[in-house]
Every structure is written in C-alpha cells, then in structure tokens.
PDB file of C-alpha atoms in Angstrom:
ATOM      1  CA  MET A   1      36.541 -64.426 -15.805  1.00  0.00           C
ATOM      2  CA  LYS A   2      37.976 -67.667 -14.537  1.00  0.00           C
ATOM      3  CA  GLU A   3      36.369 -70.897 -15.401  1.00  0.00           C
ATOM      4  CA  HIS A   4      34.434 -72.580 -12.603  1.00  0.00           C
ATOM      5  CA  SER A   5      35.828 -75.867 -11.335  1.00  0.00           C
ATOM      6  CA  TYR A   6      32.678 -77.384  -9.873  1.00  0.00           C
ATOM      7  CA  ASP A   7      32.761 -80.198 -12.458  1.00  0.00           C
ATOM      8  CA  LYS A   8      36.263 -81.319 -11.644  1.00  0.00           C
ATOM      9  CA  SER A   9      36.565 -84.617  -9.812  1.00  0.00           C
ATOM     10  CA  GLU A  10      38.723 -83.235  -7.000  1.00  0.00           C
ATOM     11  CA  GLN A  11      36.092 -80.570  -6.190  1.00  0.00           C
ATOM     12  CA  LEU A  12      33.033 -82.720  -6.630  1.00  0.00           C
ATOM     13  CA  GLY A  13      34.131 -85.486  -4.325  1.00  0.00           C
ATOM     14  CA  SER A  14      33.244 -83.931  -0.989  1.00  0.00           C
ATOM     15  CA  THR A  15      33.416 -80.790   1.160  1.00  0.00           C
ATOM     16  CA  GLU A  16      35.001 -80.618   4.572  1.00  0.00           C
ATOM     17  CA  THR A  17      31.758 -82.069   6.025  1.00  0.00           C
ATOM     18  CA  GLY A  18      32.058 -85.156   3.808  1.00  0.00           C
ATOM     19  CA  ARG A  19      29.082 -84.118   1.626  1.00  0.00           C
ATOM     20  CA  PRO A  20      29.230 -83.449  -2.159  1.00  0.00           C
ATOM     21  CA  TRP A  21      29.383 -79.728  -3.030  1.00  0.00           C
ATOM     22  CA  ASN A  22      25.878 -79.794  -4.507  1.00  0.00           C
ATOM     23  CA  TRP A  23      24.211 -81.503  -1.517  1.00  0.00           C
ATOM     24  CA  MET A  24      21.482 -78.824  -1.178  1.00  0.00           C
ATOM     25  CA  LEU A  25      18.307 -80.072  -2.848  1.00  0.00           C
ATOM     26  CA  PHE A  26      16.012 -77.111  -2.360  1.00  0.00           C
ATOM     27  CA  PRO A  27      13.781 -76.217  -5.404  1.00  0.00           C
ATOM     28  CA  PHE A  28      16.029 -73.621  -6.938  1.00  0.00           C
ATOM     29  CA  SER A  29      14.462 -70.867  -9.117  1.00  0.00           C
ATOM     30  CA  SER A  30      17.410 -68.830 -10.373  1.00  0.00           C
ATOM     31  CA  ILE A  31      21.157 -69.190 -10.871  1.00  0.00           C
ATOM     32  CA  MET A  32      24.020 -66.822 -11.710  1.00  0.00           C
ATOM     33  CA  ALA A  33      27.675 -67.621 -12.358  1.00  0.00           C
ATOM     34  CA  ALA A  34      30.156 -64.743 -11.707  1.00  0.00           C
ATOM     35  CA  GLY A  35      33.825 -64.728 -11.234  1.00  0.00           C
ATOM     36  CA  GLU A  36      34.870 -67.652  -8.993  1.00  0.00           C
ATOM     37  CA  SER A  37      31.494 -67.909  -7.284  1.00  0.00           C
ATOM     38  CA  LEU A  38      28.061 -69.329  -8.171  1.00  0.00           C
ATOM     39  CA  TYR A  39      24.876 -67.775  -6.806  1.00  0.00           C
ATOM     40  CA  ALA A  40      21.612 -69.759  -6.428  1.00  0.00           C
ATOM     41  CA  ALA A  41      18.204 -68.676  -5.202  1.00  0.00           C
ATOM     42  CA  SER A  42      15.483 -70.960  -3.791  1.00  0.00           C
ATOM     43  CA  SER A  43      11.953 -69.709  -3.073  1.00  0.00           C
ATOM     44  CA  GLY A  44      11.422 -69.935   0.647  1.00  0.00           C
ATOM     45  CA  HIS A  45      15.044 -70.994   1.467  1.00  0.00           C
ATOM     46  CA  GLY A  46      17.061 -67.914   0.533  1.00  0.00           C
ATOM     47  CA  ILE A  47      20.015 -67.035  -1.614  1.00  0.00           C
ATOM     48  CA  TYR A  48      23.343 -68.805  -1.482  1.00  0.00           C
ATOM     49  CA  GLU A  49      26.827 -68.216  -2.644  1.00  0.00           C
ATOM     50  CA  ILE A  50      28.838 -71.327  -3.604  1.00  0.00           C
ATOM     51  CA  SER A  51      32.551 -70.765  -3.681  1.00  0.00           C
ATOM     52  CA  GLY A  52      35.004 -72.452  -6.143  1.00  0.00           C
ATOM     53  CA  SER A  53      35.856 -74.996  -3.407  1.00  0.00           C
ATOM     54  CA  GLY A  54      32.195 -75.977  -3.047  1.00  0.00           C
ATOM     55  CA  GLN A  55      31.429 -74.231   0.188  1.00  0.00           C
ATOM     56  CA  TRP A  56      27.901 -72.867   0.667  1.00  0.00           C
ATOM     57  CA  GLU A  57      27.111 -69.539   2.404  1.00  0.00           C
ATOM     58  CA  LYS A  58      23.608 -68.162   2.891  1.00  0.00           C
ATOM     59  CA  LEU A  59      23.385 -64.513   1.985  1.00  0.00           C
ATOM     60  CA  SER A  60      20.725 -63.295   4.384  1.00  0.00           C
ATOM     61  CA  ALA A  61      21.956 -60.047   5.997  1.00  0.00           C
ATOM     62  CA  GLY A  62      19.657 -57.246   5.049  1.00  0.00           C
ATOM     63  CA  MET A  63      17.115 -59.400   3.177  1.00  0.00           C
ATOM     64  CA  PRO A  64      13.557 -59.604   4.570  1.00  0.00           C
ATOM     65  CA  GLU A  65      13.028 -62.972   6.218  1.00  0.00           C
ATOM     66  CA  GLN A  66       9.957 -63.905   4.069  1.00  0.00           C
ATOM     67  CA  ALA A  67      11.445 -62.688   0.764  1.00  0.00           C
ATOM     68  CA  ASN A  68      11.109 -64.972  -2.295  1.00  0.00           C
ATOM     69  CA  THR A  69      13.590 -64.473  -5.159  1.00  0.00           C
ATOM     70  CA  ASN A  70      12.211 -64.569  -8.659  1.00  0.00           C
ATOM     71  CA  ARG A  71      15.449 -63.821 -10.536  1.00  0.00           C
ATOM     72  CA  LEU A  72      19.094 -63.120  -9.900  1.00  0.00           C
ATOM     73  CA  GLN A  73      21.122 -60.690 -11.973  1.00  0.00           C
ATOM     74  CA  MET A  74      24.706 -59.401 -12.007  1.00  0.00           C
ATOM     75  CA  HIS A  75      25.618 -55.868 -13.142  1.00  0.00           C
ATOM     76  CA  SER A  76      28.748 -53.869 -12.606  1.00  0.00           C
ATOM     77  CA  GLY A  77      30.135 -56.635 -10.441  1.00  0.00           C
ATOM     78  CA  LEU A  78      27.169 -56.479  -8.005  1.00  0.00           C
ATOM     79  CA  LEU A  79      24.513 -59.141  -7.448  1.00  0.00           C
ATOM     80  CA  GLN A  80      20.881 -58.091  -7.704  1.00  0.00           C
ATOM     81  CA  ALA A  81      17.835 -60.023  -6.478  1.00  0.00           C
ATOM     82  CA  CYS A  82      14.316 -59.520  -7.868  1.00  0.00           C
ATOM     83  CA  THR A  83      11.987 -60.439  -4.991  1.00  0.00           C
ATOM     84  CA  ASN A  84       8.431 -60.111  -3.770  1.00  0.00           C
ATOM     85  CA  TYR A  85       9.674 -57.294  -1.551  1.00  0.00           C
ATOM     86  CA  GLY A  86      11.297 -55.396  -4.337  1.00  0.00           C
ATOM     87  CA  LEU A  87      14.738 -55.097  -5.890  1.00  0.00           C
ATOM     88  CA  PHE A  88      17.819 -55.701  -3.645  1.00  0.00           C
ATOM     89  CA  GLN A  89      21.508 -55.321  -4.243  1.00  0.00           C
ATOM     90  CA  PHE A  90      24.310 -57.231  -2.475  1.00  0.00           C
ATOM     91  CA  ASP A  91      27.374 -55.274  -1.456  1.00  0.00           C
ATOM     92  CA  ASN A  92      29.908 -55.433   1.408  1.00  0.00           C
ATOM     93  CA  GLY A  93      28.394 -58.585   2.698  1.00  0.00           C
ATOM     94  CA  LYS A  94      24.783 -57.481   3.003  1.00  0.00           C
ATOM     95  CA  TRP A  95      21.671 -56.752   0.995  1.00  0.00           C
ATOM     96  CA  SER A  96      20.253 -53.244   0.609  1.00  0.00           C
ATOM     97  CA  ASP A  97      17.053 -52.173  -1.056  1.00  0.00           C
ATOM     98  CA  THR A  98      17.399 -50.081  -4.162  1.00  0.00           C
ATOM     99  CA  GLY A  99      14.396 -47.952  -3.501  1.00  0.00           C
ATOM    100  CA  LEU A 100      12.118 -50.084  -5.679  1.00  0.00           C
ATOM    101  CA  ALA A 101       9.768 -51.614  -3.084  1.00  0.00           C
ATOM    102  CA  VAL A 102       7.189 -53.366  -5.305  1.00  0.00           C
ATOM    103  CA  PRO A 103       7.340 -57.042  -6.318  1.00  0.00           C
ATOM    104  CA  CYS A 104      10.019 -57.414  -9.015  1.00  0.00           C
ATOM    105  CA  TYR A 105      10.538 -60.127 -11.611  1.00  0.00           C
ATOM    106  CA  GLN A 106      13.380 -58.952 -13.838  1.00  0.00           C
ATOM    107  CA  TYR A 107      16.130 -56.285 -13.742  1.00  0.00           C
ATOM    108  CA  ARG A 108      18.667 -55.152 -16.272  1.00  0.00           C
ATOM    109  CA  LEU A 109      21.102 -52.205 -16.354  1.00  0.00           C
ATOM    110  CA  LEU A 110      21.305 -50.874 -19.864  1.00  0.00           C
ATOM    111  CA  GLY A 111      23.473 -47.864 -20.804  1.00  0.00           C
ATOM    112  CA  GLY A 112      23.559 -46.620 -17.206  1.00  0.00           C
ATOM    113  CA  THR A 113      19.728 -46.882 -16.881  1.00  0.00           C
ATOM    114  CA  GLY A 114      18.094 -49.488 -14.692  1.00  0.00           C
ATOM    115  CA  TYR A 115      14.964 -51.254 -16.000  1.00  0.00           C
ATOM    116  CA  ALA A 116      12.774 -53.374 -13.682  1.00  0.00           C
ATOM    117  CA  ALA A 117       9.802 -55.586 -14.530  1.00  0.00           C
ATOM    118  CA  THR A 118       7.370 -55.374 -11.620  1.00  0.00           C
ATOM    119  CA  GLU A 119       3.900 -56.142 -10.313  1.00  0.00           C
ATOM    120  CA  TYR A 120       2.921 -52.597 -11.470  1.00  0.00           C
ATOM    121  CA  GLY A 121       4.457 -52.270 -14.885  1.00  0.00           C
ATOM    122  CA  LEU A 122       7.925 -51.448 -16.170  1.00  0.00           C
ATOM    123  CA  TRP A 123       9.988 -49.001 -14.079  1.00  0.00           C
ATOM    124  CA  ILE A 124      13.161 -47.139 -14.909  1.00  0.00           C
ATOM    125  CA  HIS A 125      15.895 -45.809 -12.602  1.00  0.00           C
ATOM    126  CA  THR A 126      17.635 -42.567 -13.645  1.00  0.00           C
ATOM    127  CA  LYS A 127      19.802 -40.486 -11.438  1.00  0.00           C
ATOM    128  CA  ASP A 128      18.543 -41.258  -7.915  1.00  0.00           C
ATOM    129  CA  SER A 129      14.928 -42.241  -8.270  1.00  0.00           C
ATOM    130  CA  TRP A 130      12.609 -44.871  -9.793  1.00  0.00           C
ATOM    131  CA  GLU A 131       9.720 -43.973 -12.098  1.00  0.00           C
ATOM    132  CA  GLN A 132       6.974 -45.950 -13.737  1.00  0.00           C
ATOM    133  CA  SER A 133       7.650 -46.083 -17.460  1.00  0.00           C
ATOM    134  CA  SER A 134       5.048 -48.211 -19.261  1.00  0.00           C
ATOM    135  CA  CYS A 135       2.432 -50.993 -18.971  1.00  0.00           C
ATOM    136  CA  THR A 136       1.531 -49.602 -15.561  1.00  0.00           C
ATOM    137  CA  ASP A 137      -1.713 -51.556 -15.366  1.00  0.00           C
ATOM    138  CA  LYS A 138      -0.013 -54.902 -16.039  1.00  0.00           C
ATOM    139  CA  ARG A 139       2.204 -57.345 -14.108  1.00  0.00           C
ATOM    140  CA  VAL A 140       5.396 -57.359 -16.178  1.00  0.00           C
ATOM    141  CA  TYR A 141       7.682 -60.399 -16.074  1.00  0.00           C
ATOM    142  CA  ASP A 142      10.321 -59.675 -18.688  1.00  0.00           C
ATOM    143  CA  PHE A 143      11.356 -57.197 -21.362  1.00  0.00           C
ATOM    144  CA  LEU A 144      13.698 -56.731 -24.333  1.00  0.00           C
ATOM    145  CA  ASN A 145      15.177 -53.289 -25.019  1.00  0.00           C
ATOM    146  CA  LEU A 146      16.178 -53.415 -28.713  1.00  0.00           C
ATOM    147  CA  PRO A 147      17.382 -50.512 -30.863  1.00  0.00           C
ATOM    148  CA  GLN A 148      14.005 -49.948 -32.507  1.00  0.00           C
ATOM    149  CA  TYR A 149      11.651 -51.748 -30.133  1.00  0.00           C
ATOM    150  CA  LEU A 150      10.880 -52.045 -26.422  1.00  0.00           C
ATOM    151  CA  ILE A 151       9.133 -55.400 -25.966  1.00  0.00           C
ATOM    152  CA  VAL A 152       7.349 -56.164 -22.700  1.00  0.00           C
ATOM    153  CA  GLY A 153       6.066 -59.614 -21.577  1.00  0.00           C
ATOM    154  CA  HIS A 154       3.268 -59.352 -19.027  1.00  0.00           C
ATOM    155  CA  ASP A 155       0.245 -61.069 -17.487  1.00  0.00           C
ATOM    156  CA  GLN A 156      -1.974 -60.394 -20.572  1.00  0.00           C
ATOM    157  CA  GLY A 157       0.479 -61.092 -23.357  1.00  0.00           C
ATOM    158  CA  ILE A 158       3.058 -58.892 -25.094  1.00  0.00           C
ATOM    159  CA  SER A 159       3.251 -55.113 -25.714  1.00  0.00           C
ATOM    160  CA  LEU A 160       5.621 -53.658 -28.254  1.00  0.00           C
ATOM    161  CA  TYR A 161       6.731 -50.070 -28.470  1.00  0.00           C
ATOM    162  CA  ASP A 162       8.134 -48.892 -31.833  1.00  0.00           C
ATOM    163  CA  ARG A 163      10.511 -45.983 -31.129  1.00  0.00           C
ATOM    164  CA  PHE A 164      10.593 -44.913 -34.835  1.00  0.00           C
ATOM    165  CA  MET A 165       6.810 -44.727 -35.013  1.00  0.00           C
ATOM    166  CA  ASP A 166       6.329 -43.655 -31.395  1.00  0.00           C
ATOM    167  CA  SER A 167       3.432 -46.097 -31.038  1.00  0.00           C
ATOM    168  CA  TRP A 168       2.454 -49.197 -29.063  1.00  0.00           C
ATOM    169  CA  ALA A 169       1.073 -52.520 -30.372  1.00  0.00           C
ATOM    170  CA  GLN A 170      -0.741 -54.769 -28.043  1.00  0.00           C
ATOM    171  CA  PHE A 171      -0.874 -58.597 -28.422  1.00  0.00           C
ATOM    172  CA  GLU A 172      -3.511 -60.018 -26.089  1.00  0.00           C
ATOM    173  CA  LEU A 173      -2.562 -63.653 -25.891  1.00  0.00           C
ATOM    174  CA  LYS A 174      -4.829 -64.782 -22.953  1.00  0.00           C
ATOM    175  CA  ARG A 175      -1.761 -66.003 -21.036  1.00  0.00           C
ATOM    176  CA  ALA A 176       1.137 -64.509 -19.139  1.00  0.00           C
ATOM    177  CA  VAL A 177       4.446 -64.222 -20.933  1.00  0.00           C
ATOM    178  CA  THR A 178       7.208 -64.797 -18.438  1.00  0.00           C
ATOM    179  CA  SER A 179      10.413 -64.664 -20.557  1.00  0.00           C
ATOM    180  CA  LEU A 180      11.330 -63.231 -23.920  1.00  0.00           C
ATOM    181  CA  SER A 181      14.026 -63.719 -26.587  1.00  0.00           C
ATOM    182  CA  VAL A 182      14.616 -63.433 -30.388  1.00  0.00           C
ATOM    183  CA  PHE A 183      15.413 -66.391 -32.701  1.00  0.00           C
ATOM    184  CA  ARG A 184      16.075 -66.050 -36.390  1.00  0.00           C
ATOM    185  CA  GLY A 185      14.271 -62.706 -36.375  1.00  0.00           C
ATOM    186  CA  HIS A 186      11.193 -64.164 -34.647  1.00  0.00           C
ATOM    187  CA  LEU A 187      10.126 -62.889 -31.258  1.00  0.00           C
ATOM    188  CA  LEU A 188       9.799 -65.684 -28.752  1.00  0.00           C
ATOM    189  CA  GLY A 189       8.008 -65.913 -25.467  1.00  0.00           C
ATOM    190  CA  ALA A 190       7.525 -68.584 -22.822  1.00  0.00           C
ATOM    191  CA  SER A 191       4.016 -68.625 -21.362  1.00  0.00           C
ATOM    192  CA  ASP A 192       2.703 -69.537 -17.944  1.00  0.00           C
ATOM    193  CA  LYS A 193       0.965 -72.428 -19.720  1.00  0.00           C
ATOM    194  CA  GLY A 194       4.309 -74.053 -20.575  1.00  0.00           C
ATOM    195  CA  GLU A 195       4.116 -73.117 -24.253  1.00  0.00           C
ATOM    196  CA  LEU A 196       6.560 -71.431 -26.649  1.00  0.00           C
ATOM    197  CA  LEU A 197       5.034 -68.417 -28.293  1.00  0.00           C
ATOM    198  CA  VAL A 198       6.539 -67.606 -31.728  1.00  0.00           C
ATOM    199  CA  GLY A 199       5.885 -64.396 -33.606  1.00  0.00           C
ATOM    200  CA  ASP A 200       5.245 -64.770 -37.363  1.00  0.00           C
ATOM    201  CA  LYS A 201       6.502 -61.221 -38.157  1.00  0.00           C
ATOM    202  CA  LYS A 202       2.958 -60.314 -39.233  1.00  0.00           C
ATOM    203  CA  GLY A 203       1.496 -59.504 -35.874  1.00  0.00           C
ATOM    204  CA  GLN A 204       0.374 -62.997 -34.914  1.00  0.00           C
ATOM    205  CA  PHE A 205       1.819 -65.578 -32.561  1.00  0.00           C
ATOM    206  CA  ASP A 206       1.865 -69.367 -32.889  1.00  0.00           C
ATOM    207  CA  ARG A 207       1.524 -71.412 -29.701  1.00  0.00           C
ATOM    208  CA  ILE A 208       3.818 -74.397 -29.826  1.00  0.00           C
ATOM    209  CA  ARG A 209       3.959 -77.371 -27.495  1.00  0.00           C
ATOM    210  CA  PHE A 210       6.726 -79.904 -27.666  1.00  0.00           C
ATOM    211  CA  GLY A 211       4.950 -83.076 -26.639  1.00  0.00           C
ATOM    212  CA  ASN A 212       4.261 -83.033 -22.894  1.00  0.00           C
ATOM    213  CA  HIS A 213       7.177 -80.722 -22.083  1.00  0.00           C
ATOM    214  CA  PHE A 214       6.408 -77.754 -19.872  1.00  0.00           C
ATOM    215  CA  ILE A 215       8.632 -74.773 -20.617  1.00  0.00           C
ATOM    216  CA  PHE A 216       9.780 -72.769 -17.571  1.00  0.00           C
ATOM    217  CA  GLY A 217      11.769 -70.154 -19.448  1.00  0.00           C
ATOM    218  CA  ILE A 218      14.157 -69.366 -22.350  1.00  0.00           C
ATOM    219  CA  LYS A 219      17.707 -67.969 -22.222  1.00  0.00           C
ATOM    220  CA  ASN A 220      20.016 -66.549 -24.893  1.00  0.00           C
ATOM    221  CA  PHE A 221      23.750 -67.457 -24.851  1.00  0.00           C
ATOM    222  CA  ASN A 222      26.059 -66.727 -27.760  1.00  0.00           C
ATOM    223  CA  LYS A 223      23.043 -66.315 -30.154  1.00  0.00           C
ATOM    224  CA  GLU A 224      21.731 -69.755 -29.153  1.00  0.00           C
ATOM    225  CA  ILE A 225      18.377 -70.150 -27.366  1.00  0.00           C
ATOM    226  CA  TYR A 226      18.268 -72.592 -24.462  1.00  0.00           C
ATOM    227  CA  VAL A 227      14.944 -73.822 -23.159  1.00  0.00           C
ATOM    228  CA  CYS A 228      14.390 -74.837 -19.526  1.00  0.00           C
ATOM    229  CA  THR A 229      11.737 -77.486 -19.110  1.00  0.00           C
ATOM    230  CA  ASP A 230      10.292 -80.012 -16.762  1.00  0.00           C
ATOM    231  CA  HIS A 231      12.132 -82.738 -18.679  1.00  0.00           C
ATOM    232  CA  GLY A 232      15.509 -81.041 -18.744  1.00  0.00           C
ATOM    233  CA  LEU A 233      17.559 -78.464 -20.660  1.00  0.00           C
ATOM    234  CA  PHE A 234      17.294 -78.146 -24.436  1.00  0.00           C
ATOM    235  CA  ARG A 235      18.631 -76.035 -27.253  1.00  0.00           C
ATOM    236  CA  LEU A 236      16.170 -74.599 -29.782  1.00  0.00           C
ATOM    237  CA  GLY A 237      16.891 -75.778 -33.347  1.00  0.00           C
ATOM    238  CA  TYR A 238      15.345 -75.281 -36.732  1.00  0.00           C
ATOM    239  CA  PHE A 239      14.921 -78.090 -39.291  1.00  0.00           C
ATOM    240  CA  LYS A 240      12.846 -78.129 -42.451  1.00  0.00           C
ATOM    241  CA  GLU A 241      11.024 -74.938 -41.464  1.00  0.00           C
ATOM    242  CA  ARG A 242      10.087 -76.393 -38.044  1.00  0.00           C
ATOM    243  CA  LEU A 243      11.291 -75.551 -34.584  1.00  0.00           C
ATOM    244  CA  MET A 244      12.604 -78.467 -32.562  1.00  0.00           C
ATOM    245  CA  LEU A 245      14.131 -79.134 -29.170  1.00  0.00           C
ATOM    246  CA  ILE A 246      17.687 -80.584 -29.109  1.00  0.00           C
ATOM    247  CA  SER A 247      18.520 -82.237 -25.772  1.00  0.00           C
ATOM    248  CA  VAL A 248      21.357 -80.821 -23.763  1.00  0.00           C
ATOM    249  CA  LYS A 249      20.706 -82.405 -20.341  1.00  0.00           C
ATOM    250  CA  LEU A 250      17.777 -84.645 -19.489  1.00  0.00           C
ATOM    251  CA  GLY A 251      16.547 -86.344 -16.374  1.00  0.00           C
ATOM    252  CA  PHE A 252      15.327 -83.524 -14.127  1.00  0.00           C
ATOM    253  CA  PRO A 253      13.241 -80.279 -14.299  1.00  0.00           C
ATOM    254  CA  VAL A 254      15.564 -77.318 -15.043  1.00  0.00           C
ATOM    255  CA  THR A 255      14.115 -73.934 -13.957  1.00  0.00           C
ATOM    256  CA  ASP A 256      17.099 -71.686 -14.910  1.00  0.00           C
ATOM    257  CA  VAL A 257      20.486 -71.929 -16.549  1.00  0.00           C
ATOM    258  CA  ASP A 258      23.689 -69.872 -16.825  1.00  0.00           C
ATOM    259  CA  LEU A 259      26.706 -70.402 -19.023  1.00  0.00           C
ATOM    260  CA  GLN A 260      30.267 -69.334 -18.188  1.00  0.00           C
ATOM    261  CA  GLY A 261      33.747 -70.634 -18.979  1.00  0.00           C
ATOM    262  CA  GLY A 262      32.543 -73.577 -21.007  1.00  0.00           C
ATOM    263  CA  GLN A 263      30.188 -74.799 -18.278  1.00  0.00           C
ATOM    264  CA  PHE A 264      26.371 -74.915 -17.863  1.00  0.00           C
ATOM    265  CA  TYR A 265      25.077 -74.238 -14.383  1.00  0.00           C
ATOM    266  CA  MET A 266      21.481 -75.434 -13.938  1.00  0.00           C
ATOM    267  CA  ALA A 267      18.956 -74.665 -11.189  1.00  0.00           C
ATOM    268  CA  THR A 268      16.574 -77.604 -10.757  1.00  0.00           C
ATOM    269  CA  LEU A 269      13.408 -78.350  -8.853  1.00  0.00           C
ATOM    270  CA  PHE A 270      14.522 -81.594  -7.178  1.00  0.00           C
ATOM    271  CA  ASN A 271      18.162 -82.131  -7.929  1.00  0.00           C
ATOM    272  CA  GLY A 272      19.765 -79.032  -6.499  1.00  0.00           C
ATOM    273  CA  ILE A 273      22.371 -77.336  -8.672  1.00  0.00           C
ATOM    274  CA  GLN A 274      23.773 -79.328 -11.527  1.00  0.00           C
ATOM    275  CA  THR A 275      26.694 -78.634 -13.951  1.00  0.00           C
ATOM    276  CA  MET A 276      27.912 -79.988 -17.276  1.00  0.00           C
ATOM    277  CA  ASP A 277      30.434 -79.172 -19.956  1.00  0.00           C
ATOM    278  CA  ALA A 278      29.029 -77.005 -22.789  1.00  0.00           C
ATOM    279  CA  GLN A 279      29.737 -78.924 -25.957  1.00  0.00           C
ATOM    280  CA  PRO A 280      30.509 -77.030 -29.145  1.00  0.00           C
ATOM    281  CA  GLN A 281      27.265 -76.558 -31.144  1.00  0.00           C
ATOM    282  CA  LEU A 282      27.278 -78.178 -34.570  1.00  0.00           C
TER     283      LEU A 282
END
C-alpha cells in the first residue's frame, strides 16, 4: 500500500475550491485508510471518500437515506459499513446490502467466514446466508476470535467461549462493552461509561478511569494499544505494574483512529479528520 500524502504541505494547502482538504467538520464516528484513499463516516451526514489529492466524494448510492454508520471495515479490497439498517458493502460505485438487515456494530472476515456484531447477537456468514451464532439475547458491539476463545462484548458485559472446554463464561459487568482488545495477556474492554475494563486473568475485571478522560474505544496496531478519548489519542503503557496513558495527540476528542504508511488518521467530534506522523515507539 502506498503512503497517504494528506500531511504533506503541498496537499494540505488547499483544494481547487480554495479550502483545506479537511474542511469538513462533521462529528465523525469511524475512519478507514486503504490504498490511496481515506474513508470517513459521520452519523447523520453519510460516508465520504477522500482522495490522495484531498477531494471529497460522498458515497451515497444504494445507502438508505437515514442510515447511520457505526463502523467502517475493509476486507478483500472492499469497504463495508456497519449501520443501523444492517451491513452494506461498497462495490462498483454503489452500496449493496449483504443480506444482514439488522442493526450492525462490527464486522470482520476471518478465514473466509464473516462475523457481525448486531442488535440481536453475533451472526456468521457461511456460503450464501447469515445465521445467528451466539449471544442472541444481547446487543453485541465487538468480538475477538482467538485460537482458543471467542470473546464477545455486549450490552451486559462480556461473554467468553472456550473452544477446548466447549463452555461459556459470562461476566455481567453492569455496563456495555463497546470495543475489545488484549494487552500483555490481559483482556481489555472499553465501556459505555468511558472506563477501561481490565481482566485480571482470574475471572474478574478492574474498572479503570484515567482522571476525567472518557474513553470512546481502543484499537490495536502493531501490538500497541491506542485509546481514543474525549481529550485526544493516547497509547496504553505499563509502568511499575500500573497502566498509564501516553499522549499521542491532544486537543480534541478522537472517536476512531487508523494507522497506515507511517501516518495516523483520526476521526474527531469537532475537528473533522486529522492526521499526524506516527513516531517510533520507545
């Protein structure tokens, strides 16, 4: 993949209309960098493709007018949108539904099988059809499909399926878990209360707040965990047996982030799309 050039001075100066490339200040909820394009979704304002030259194009053909996008994903060179109208895929200049017509929050293609987190549990797509798989009575926001475990974050906490034991463990946390990751062998979750949930490997979870920071979500890039908050973007660190936030970019609420070609691409609430160089981690 080629490196994006949005941060270069000759590209950031202005577009043909005389405006900077990132002039759109919608509250963006999701961002995805792929090839020479950047894709950004804003609840209530649609999905946009931003070309390497900084031109914006709204991708609306085939998408329901009232659709709100929760997450963008890219698999097999095709863009997917998880929306309140279901899962859509962008191909040949238009959106098409994938047959999953329930509100969707996350999608991943793993080993040729599609997995979708939805309002009505976790669904899987095999051959030509979707089927409910697990947690059918829960609103599922995210999941991790690991060699031994299937971990599901939902509106009541976390559910964990152990493939070796063929059994489920339920962790009722009295809050929704909206994104999941693993750090130093510990299961992590971001809650709808803005907390970081940290598993202790013994079946319990610690609820951690970092001052008055509200956590929107967590992302994993190159084995590093990045934390999107209302104060900016942070990297999760560990010092003297304590978790800490190491600042990456401060000054505005970051709702989502992607990393490609040595560049961070950040979706923000009030500052549109922002970029910065990814510095080597010490």
